[in-house]
């Protein structure tokens, strides 16, 4: 009986309608809670990925900090640092800035809303993206509706397709929670998950011969 009840609660949580505040347009009245992940490489911790959200009038500002470090004994084999800021207004990305140090290789991206779309300036070049462009920062489930996104490191528009694969349980702060699962394909191959309230709870993908897994704190 206990197992049946747990199953029914699980199904109901996943089938519940998405609250209006969970849509990007709902950011006018809603500020998301901070998100923090421990990042694992082949099962061992290598760093953190943190997001904080601040309201400035009708805008919501998202600050993102990523820090990775891979060591062998006392030798640092790889270091990665990424800092980004997104500014959203009425469900639209109106500003984006990022700086990345990918083990000594620098990247910089700047994007601003313009009448003709989203004007992007990056280390790799300048161009105008569609007005409804979203970034590859994963924090909002609306990202999965866009098969092409702005890569937050390089500034390129990349293919990133999220295909639903069902439901499961994902650990959040050590407690399993019901989640929707998605398979990522395109520029990144892996798995993405959001809980019943459409909060980001998991990311995993292969990189440089290793498996990278995000575990929600």
PDB file of C-alpha atoms in Angstrom:
ATOM      1  CA  UNK A   1       0.000   0.000   0.000  1.00  0.00           C
ATOM      2  CA  UNK A   2       2.854   2.369   0.838  1.00  0.00           C
ATOM      3  CA  UNK A   3       4.477   1.722  -2.539  1.00  0.00           C
ATOM      4  CA  UNK A   4       1.179   2.357  -4.364  1.00  0.00           C
ATOM      5  CA  UNK A   5       0.611   5.636  -2.505  1.00  0.00           C
ATOM      6  CA  UNK A   6       4.121   6.784  -3.302  1.00  0.00           C
ATOM      7  CA  UNK A   7       3.604   5.959  -6.986  1.00  0.00           C
ATOM      8  CA  UNK A   8       0.298   7.878  -7.115  1.00  0.00           C
ATOM      9  CA  UNK A   9       1.823  10.942  -5.468  1.00  0.00           C
ATOM     10  CA  UNK A  10       4.706  10.768  -7.926  1.00  0.00           C
ATOM     11  CA  UNK A  11       2.366  10.682 -10.935  1.00  0.00           C
ATOM     12  CA  UNK A  12       0.189  13.495  -9.600  1.00  0.00           C
ATOM     13  CA  UNK A  13       3.186  15.723  -8.981  1.00  0.00           C
ATOM     14  CA  UNK A  14       4.397  15.296 -12.544  1.00  0.00           C
ATOM     15  CA  UNK A  15       0.948  15.783 -14.039  1.00  0.00           C
ATOM     16  CA  UNK A  16       0.196  18.968 -12.127  1.00  0.00           C
ATOM     17  CA  UNK A  17      -0.269  22.033 -14.333  1.00  0.00           C
ATOM     18  CA  UNK A  18       2.723  24.339 -14.645  1.00  0.00           C
ATOM     19  CA  UNK A  19       2.094  27.504 -12.606  1.00  0.00           C
ATOM     20  CA  UNK A  20       2.018  30.767 -14.562  1.00  0.00           C
ATOM     21  CA  UNK A  21       4.976  32.008 -12.542  1.00  0.00           C
ATOM     22  CA  UNK A  22       7.092  29.189 -13.953  1.00  0.00           C
ATOM     23  CA  UNK A  23       6.855  30.637 -17.471  1.00  0.00           C
ATOM     24  CA  UNK A  24       9.531  33.114 -18.554  1.00  0.00           C
ATOM     25  CA  UNK A  25       6.850  35.762 -19.055  1.00  0.00           C
ATOM     26  CA  UNK A  26       5.915  35.298 -15.405  1.00  0.00           C
ATOM     27  CA  UNK A  27       9.256  36.719 -14.289  1.00  0.00           C
ATOM     28  CA  UNK A  28       7.478  40.084 -14.125  1.00  0.00           C
ATOM     29  CA  UNK A  29       5.907  38.950 -10.832  1.00  0.00           C
ATOM     30  CA  UNK A  30       8.263  36.179  -9.718  1.00  0.00           C
ATOM     31  CA  UNK A  31      11.904  35.859  -8.752  1.00  0.00           C
ATOM     32  CA  UNK A  32      13.388  32.319  -8.804  1.00  0.00           C
ATOM     33  CA  UNK A  33      15.226  30.925  -5.799  1.00  0.00           C
ATOM     34  CA  UNK A  34      19.030  30.445  -5.961  1.00  0.00           C
ATOM     35  CA  UNK A  35      20.341  27.227  -7.495  1.00  0.00           C
ATOM     36  CA  UNK A  36      23.533  25.418  -6.531  1.00  0.00           C
ATOM     37  CA  UNK A  37      25.104  22.261  -7.954  1.00  0.00           C
ATOM     38  CA  UNK A  38      28.106  20.138  -7.054  1.00  0.00           C
ATOM     39  CA  UNK A  39      29.798  19.063 -10.276  1.00  0.00           C
ATOM     40  CA  UNK A  40      31.301  15.587 -10.557  1.00  0.00           C
ATOM     41  CA  UNK A  41      33.822  14.240 -13.060  1.00  0.00           C
ATOM     42  CA  UNK A  42      33.555  10.458 -13.320  1.00  0.00           C
ATOM     43  CA  UNK A  43      31.997  10.467  -9.848  1.00  0.00           C
ATOM     44  CA  UNK A  44      34.531  12.757  -8.134  1.00  0.00           C
ATOM     45  CA  UNK A  45      33.779  16.397  -7.207  1.00  0.00           C
ATOM     46  CA  UNK A  46      35.620  18.984  -9.316  1.00  0.00           C
ATOM     47  CA  UNK A  47      33.693  22.173  -8.609  1.00  0.00           C
ATOM     48  CA  UNK A  48      30.446  24.077  -8.393  1.00  0.00           C
ATOM     49  CA  UNK A  49      27.829  25.775 -10.565  1.00  0.00           C
ATOM     50  CA  UNK A  50      25.777  28.474  -8.830  1.00  0.00           C
ATOM     51  CA  UNK A  51      23.011  30.797  -9.963  1.00  0.00           C
ATOM     52  CA  UNK A  52      21.448  33.706  -8.083  1.00  0.00           C
ATOM     53  CA  UNK A  53      18.450  35.839  -9.080  1.00  0.00           C
ATOM     54  CA  UNK A  54      17.815  39.506  -8.310  1.00  0.00           C
ATOM     55  CA  UNK A  55      14.891  41.727  -9.173  1.00  0.00           C
ATOM     56  CA  UNK A  56      15.530  45.212 -10.543  1.00  0.00           C
ATOM     57  CA  UNK A  57      12.101  46.729 -11.147  1.00  0.00           C
ATOM     58  CA  UNK A  58      10.485  44.786 -13.977  1.00  0.00           C
ATOM     59  CA  UNK A  59      13.718  42.980 -14.765  1.00  0.00           C
ATOM     60  CA  UNK A  60      15.206  39.818 -13.317  1.00  0.00           C
ATOM     61  CA  UNK A  61      18.998  39.553 -13.257  1.00  0.00           C
ATOM     62  CA  UNK A  62      20.592  36.099 -13.261  1.00  0.00           C
ATOM     63  CA  UNK A  63      24.206  35.832 -12.060  1.00  0.00           C
ATOM     64  CA  UNK A  64      26.022  32.614 -12.897  1.00  0.00           C
ATOM     65  CA  UNK A  65      29.323  31.385 -11.488  1.00  0.00           C
ATOM     66  CA  UNK A  66      31.042  28.145 -12.548  1.00  0.00           C
ATOM     67  CA  UNK A  67      34.326  26.921 -11.117  1.00  0.00           C
ATOM     68  CA  UNK A  68      36.017  23.600 -12.034  1.00  0.00           C
ATOM     69  CA  UNK A  69      39.446  22.316 -11.064  1.00  0.00           C
ATOM     70  CA  UNK A  70      40.888  18.896 -11.831  1.00  0.00           C
ATOM     71  CA  UNK A  71      43.953  17.868  -9.830  1.00  0.00           C
ATOM     72  CA  UNK A  72      46.353  14.952  -9.705  1.00  0.00           C
ATOM     73  CA  UNK A  73      47.936  14.929  -6.276  1.00  0.00           C
ATOM     74  CA  UNK A  74      49.159  18.541  -5.926  1.00  0.00           C
ATOM     75  CA  UNK A  75      49.225  19.262  -9.668  1.00  0.00           C
ATOM     76  CA  UNK A  76      46.328  21.135 -11.316  1.00  0.00           C
ATOM     77  CA  UNK A  77      45.557  19.427 -14.622  1.00  0.00           C
ATOM     78  CA  UNK A  78      42.613  21.563 -15.682  1.00  0.00           C
ATOM     79  CA  UNK A  79      40.957  24.769 -14.524  1.00  0.00           C
ATOM     80  CA  UNK A  80      37.722  26.372 -15.735  1.00  0.00           C
ATOM     81  CA  UNK A  81      36.065  29.620 -14.655  1.00  0.00           C
ATOM     82  CA  UNK A  82      32.898  31.116 -16.110  1.00  0.00           C
ATOM     83  CA  UNK A  83      31.002  34.198 -14.954  1.00  0.00           C
ATOM     84  CA  UNK A  84      27.839  35.370 -16.697  1.00  0.00           C
ATOM     85  CA  UNK A  85      24.935  37.737 -16.212  1.00  0.00           C
ATOM     86  CA  UNK A  86      21.553  37.470 -17.915  1.00  0.00           C
ATOM     87  CA  UNK A  87      18.914  40.225 -17.785  1.00  0.00           C
ATOM     88  CA  UNK A  88      15.306  39.249 -18.539  1.00  0.00           C
ATOM     89  CA  UNK A  89      12.354  41.562 -19.091  1.00  0.00           C
ATOM     90  CA  UNK A  90       8.806  40.398 -19.900  1.00  0.00           C
ATOM     91  CA  UNK A  91      10.068  36.953 -20.831  1.00  0.00           C
ATOM     92  CA  UNK A  92      12.774  38.234 -23.192  1.00  0.00           C
ATOM     93  CA  UNK A  93      16.537  38.125 -22.817  1.00  0.00           C
ATOM     94  CA  UNK A  94      17.519  41.797 -23.131  1.00  0.00           C
ATOM     95  CA  UNK A  95      21.166  41.614 -22.045  1.00  0.00           C
ATOM     96  CA  UNK A  96      23.847  38.975 -21.617  1.00  0.00           C
ATOM     97  CA  UNK A  97      27.513  39.190 -20.655  1.00  0.00           C
ATOM     98  CA  UNK A  98      29.984  36.404 -19.972  1.00  0.00           C
ATOM     99  CA  UNK A  99      33.689  35.872 -19.417  1.00  0.00           C
ATOM    100  CA  UNK A 100      35.262  32.432 -19.508  1.00  0.00           C
ATOM    101  CA  UNK A 101      38.724  31.051 -18.864  1.00  0.00           C
ATOM    102  CA  UNK A 102      38.741  27.548 -20.337  1.00  0.00           C
ATOM    103  CA  UNK A 103      42.073  26.270 -18.998  1.00  0.00           C
ATOM    104  CA  UNK A 104      43.903  29.322 -20.291  1.00  0.00           C
ATOM    105  CA  UNK A 105      41.754  30.019 -23.358  1.00  0.00           C
ATOM    106  CA  UNK A 106      39.682  33.198 -22.881  1.00  0.00           C
ATOM    107  CA  UNK A 107      36.165  33.793 -24.213  1.00  0.00           C
ATOM    108  CA  UNK A 108      33.957  36.853 -23.945  1.00  0.00           C
ATOM    109  CA  UNK A 109      30.331  37.403 -25.005  1.00  0.00           C
ATOM    110  CA  UNK A 110      28.134  40.490 -24.992  1.00  0.00           C
ATOM    111  CA  UNK A 111      24.536  40.546 -26.255  1.00  0.00           C
ATOM    112  CA  UNK A 112      21.902  43.266 -26.209  1.00  0.00           C
ATOM    113  CA  UNK A 113      18.295  43.422 -27.335  1.00  0.00           C
ATOM    114  CA  UNK A 114      17.901  45.459 -30.525  1.00  0.00           C
ATOM    115  CA  UNK A 115      14.955  46.304 -32.807  1.00  0.00           C
ATOM    116  CA  UNK A 116      16.050  43.621 -35.292  1.00  0.00           C
ATOM    117  CA  UNK A 117      16.767  40.902 -32.708  1.00  0.00           C
ATOM    118  CA  UNK A 118      19.549  40.152 -30.222  1.00  0.00           C
ATOM    119  CA  UNK A 119      22.844  41.807 -31.201  1.00  0.00           C
ATOM    120  CA  UNK A 120      25.721  39.495 -30.227  1.00  0.00           C
ATOM    121  CA  UNK A 121      29.398  40.430 -29.946  1.00  0.00           C
ATOM    122  CA  UNK A 122      31.742  37.585 -29.073  1.00  0.00           C
ATOM    123  CA  UNK A 123      35.297  36.345 -29.316  1.00  0.00           C
ATOM    124  CA  UNK A 124      34.211  34.337 -32.353  1.00  0.00           C
ATOM    125  CA  UNK A 125      32.472  37.189 -34.182  1.00  0.00           C
ATOM    126  CA  UNK A 126      29.460  39.499 -34.258  1.00  0.00           C
ATOM    127  CA  UNK A 127      25.960  38.809 -35.584  1.00  0.00           C
ATOM    128  CA  UNK A 128      22.245  39.305 -34.868  1.00  0.00           C
ATOM    129  CA  UNK A 129      20.305  36.408 -33.340  1.00  0.00           C
ATOM    130  CA  UNK A 130      16.488  36.053 -33.232  1.00  0.00           C
ATOM    131  CA  UNK A 131      14.708  38.229 -30.656  1.00  0.00           C
ATOM    132  CA  UNK A 132      13.441  35.195 -28.709  1.00  0.00           C
ATOM    133  CA  UNK A 133      16.927  33.704 -28.285  1.00  0.00           C
ATOM    134  CA  UNK A 134      17.697  31.990 -24.961  1.00  0.00           C
ATOM    135  CA  UNK A 135      21.079  30.968 -23.582  1.00  0.00           C
ATOM    136  CA  UNK A 136      22.475  27.524 -22.816  1.00  0.00           C
ATOM    137  CA  UNK A 137      22.334  28.179 -19.074  1.00  0.00           C
ATOM    138  CA  UNK A 138      19.706  25.436 -18.458  1.00  0.00           C
ATOM    139  CA  UNK A 139      18.120  27.112 -15.434  1.00  0.00           C
ATOM    140  CA  UNK A 140      14.696  27.474 -17.038  1.00  0.00           C
ATOM    141  CA  UNK A 141      12.718  24.662 -18.640  1.00  0.00           C
ATOM    142  CA  UNK A 142      11.604  26.977 -21.466  1.00  0.00           C
ATOM    143  CA  UNK A 143      15.077  26.402 -22.931  1.00  0.00           C
ATOM    144  CA  UNK A 144      13.972  22.974 -24.171  1.00  0.00           C
ATOM    145  CA  UNK A 145      11.489  24.649 -26.543  1.00  0.00           C
ATOM    146  CA  UNK A 146      14.370  26.153 -28.525  1.00  0.00           C
ATOM    147  CA  UNK A 147      16.367  23.759 -30.770  1.00  0.00           C
ATOM    148  CA  UNK A 148      18.994  26.488 -31.230  1.00  0.00           C
ATOM    149  CA  UNK A 149      20.384  28.467 -28.298  1.00  0.00           C
ATOM    150  CA  UNK A 150      23.097  31.011 -27.601  1.00  0.00           C
ATOM    151  CA  UNK A 151      26.139  29.193 -26.246  1.00  0.00           C
ATOM    152  CA  UNK A 152      27.002  31.109 -23.089  1.00  0.00           C
ATOM    153  CA  UNK A 153      30.742  30.479 -23.442  1.00  0.00           C
ATOM    154  CA  UNK A 154      31.518  30.943 -27.131  1.00  0.00           C
ATOM    155  CA  UNK A 155      28.638  33.219 -28.143  1.00  0.00           C
ATOM    156  CA  UNK A 156      27.755  30.977 -31.087  1.00  0.00           C
ATOM    157  CA  UNK A 157      24.240  29.796 -31.889  1.00  0.00           C
ATOM    158  CA  UNK A 158      24.338  26.026 -31.385  1.00  0.00           C
ATOM    159  CA  UNK A 159      21.978  23.102 -31.945  1.00  0.00           C
ATOM    160  CA  UNK A 160      20.745  21.722 -28.632  1.00  0.00           C
ATOM    161  CA  UNK A 161      17.686  19.490 -28.805  1.00  0.00           C
ATOM    162  CA  UNK A 162      15.967  18.198 -25.636  1.00  0.00           C
ATOM    163  CA  UNK A 163      13.816  15.104 -26.221  1.00  0.00           C
ATOM    164  CA  UNK A 164      11.490  13.880 -23.416  1.00  0.00           C
ATOM    165  CA  UNK A 165      12.412  10.383 -22.234  1.00  0.00           C
ATOM    166  CA  UNK A 166       9.936   9.899 -19.377  1.00  0.00           C
ATOM    167  CA  UNK A 167      10.053  10.386 -15.639  1.00  0.00           C
ATOM    168  CA  UNK A 168      12.240   9.263 -12.776  1.00  0.00           C
ATOM    169  CA  UNK A 169      13.690  10.330  -9.461  1.00  0.00           C
ATOM    170  CA  UNK A 170      16.655  12.680  -9.117  1.00  0.00           C
ATOM    171  CA  UNK A 171      18.494  13.453  -5.860  1.00  0.00           C
ATOM    172  CA  UNK A 172      18.178  17.026  -4.567  1.00  0.00           C
ATOM    173  CA  UNK A 173      20.152  17.708  -1.383  1.00  0.00           C
ATOM    174  CA  UNK A 174      20.300  13.932  -0.912  1.00  0.00           C
ATOM    175  CA  UNK A 175      16.539  13.361  -1.235  1.00  0.00           C
ATOM    176  CA  UNK A 176      15.028  11.740  -4.369  1.00  0.00           C
ATOM    177  CA  UNK A 177      12.430  13.963  -6.051  1.00  0.00           C
ATOM    178  CA  UNK A 178      10.121  13.243  -9.034  1.00  0.00           C
ATOM    179  CA  UNK A 179      11.522  14.652 -12.255  1.00  0.00           C
ATOM    180  CA  UNK A 180      10.947  14.914 -15.985  1.00  0.00           C
ATOM    181  CA  UNK A 181      13.882  13.549 -17.945  1.00  0.00           C
ATOM    182  CA  UNK A 182      15.192  14.767 -21.301  1.00  0.00           C
ATOM    183  CA  UNK A 183      17.874  13.474 -23.648  1.00  0.00           C
ATOM    184  CA  UNK A 184      20.178  16.162 -25.020  1.00  0.00           C
ATOM    185  CA  UNK A 185      21.534  15.933 -28.544  1.00  0.00           C
ATOM    186  CA  UNK A 186      23.285  18.261 -30.940  1.00  0.00           C
ATOM    187  CA  UNK A 187      26.277  20.223 -29.671  1.00  0.00           C
ATOM    188  CA  UNK A 188      25.996  18.392 -26.333  1.00  0.00           C
ATOM    189  CA  UNK A 189      24.968  14.770 -25.742  1.00  0.00           C
ATOM    190  CA  UNK A 190      23.642  13.975 -22.294  1.00  0.00           C
ATOM    191  CA  UNK A 191      20.682  14.107 -19.948  1.00  0.00           C
ATOM    192  CA  UNK A 192      18.751  16.990 -18.426  1.00  0.00           C
ATOM    193  CA  UNK A 193      16.058  16.923 -15.708  1.00  0.00           C
ATOM    194  CA  UNK A 194      13.527  19.285 -14.121  1.00  0.00           C
ATOM    195  CA  UNK A 195      11.377  18.611 -11.067  1.00  0.00           C
ATOM    196  CA  UNK A 196       7.573  18.767 -10.843  1.00  0.00           C
ATOM    197  CA  UNK A 197       7.795  22.557 -10.409  1.00  0.00           C
ATOM    198  CA  UNK A 198      10.024  22.845 -13.500  1.00  0.00           C
ATOM    199  CA  UNK A 199      13.132  23.692 -11.491  1.00  0.00           C
ATOM    200  CA  UNK A 200      16.433  22.472 -12.928  1.00  0.00           C
ATOM    201  CA  UNK A 201      17.681  19.472 -10.922  1.00  0.00           C
ATOM    202  CA  UNK A 202      20.192  17.572 -13.065  1.00  0.00           C
ATOM    203  CA  UNK A 203      22.593  17.733 -15.999  1.00  0.00           C
ATOM    204  CA  UNK A 204      25.015  15.104 -17.280  1.00  0.00           C
ATOM    205  CA  UNK A 205      27.134  15.002 -20.419  1.00  0.00           C
ATOM    206  CA  UNK A 206      30.392  13.687 -21.812  1.00  0.00           C
ATOM    207  CA  UNK A 207      33.387  16.034 -22.107  1.00  0.00           C
ATOM    208  CA  UNK A 208      37.005  15.332 -23.028  1.00  0.00           C
ATOM    209  CA  UNK A 209      36.646  11.618 -22.394  1.00  0.00           C
ATOM    210  CA  UNK A 210      34.969  12.049 -18.989  1.00  0.00           C
ATOM    211  CA  UNK A 211      31.411  12.003 -17.669  1.00  0.00           C
ATOM    212  CA  UNK A 212      30.328  15.280 -16.080  1.00  0.00           C
ATOM    213  CA  UNK A 213      27.345  15.148 -13.704  1.00  0.00           C
ATOM    214  CA  UNK A 214      25.577  17.980 -11.928  1.00  0.00           C
ATOM    215  CA  UNK A 215      24.075  17.094  -8.533  1.00  0.00           C
ATOM    216  CA  UNK A 216      21.695  19.633  -7.033  1.00  0.00           C
ATOM    217  CA  UNK A 217      22.684  20.772  -3.540  1.00  0.00           C
TER     218      UNK A 217
END
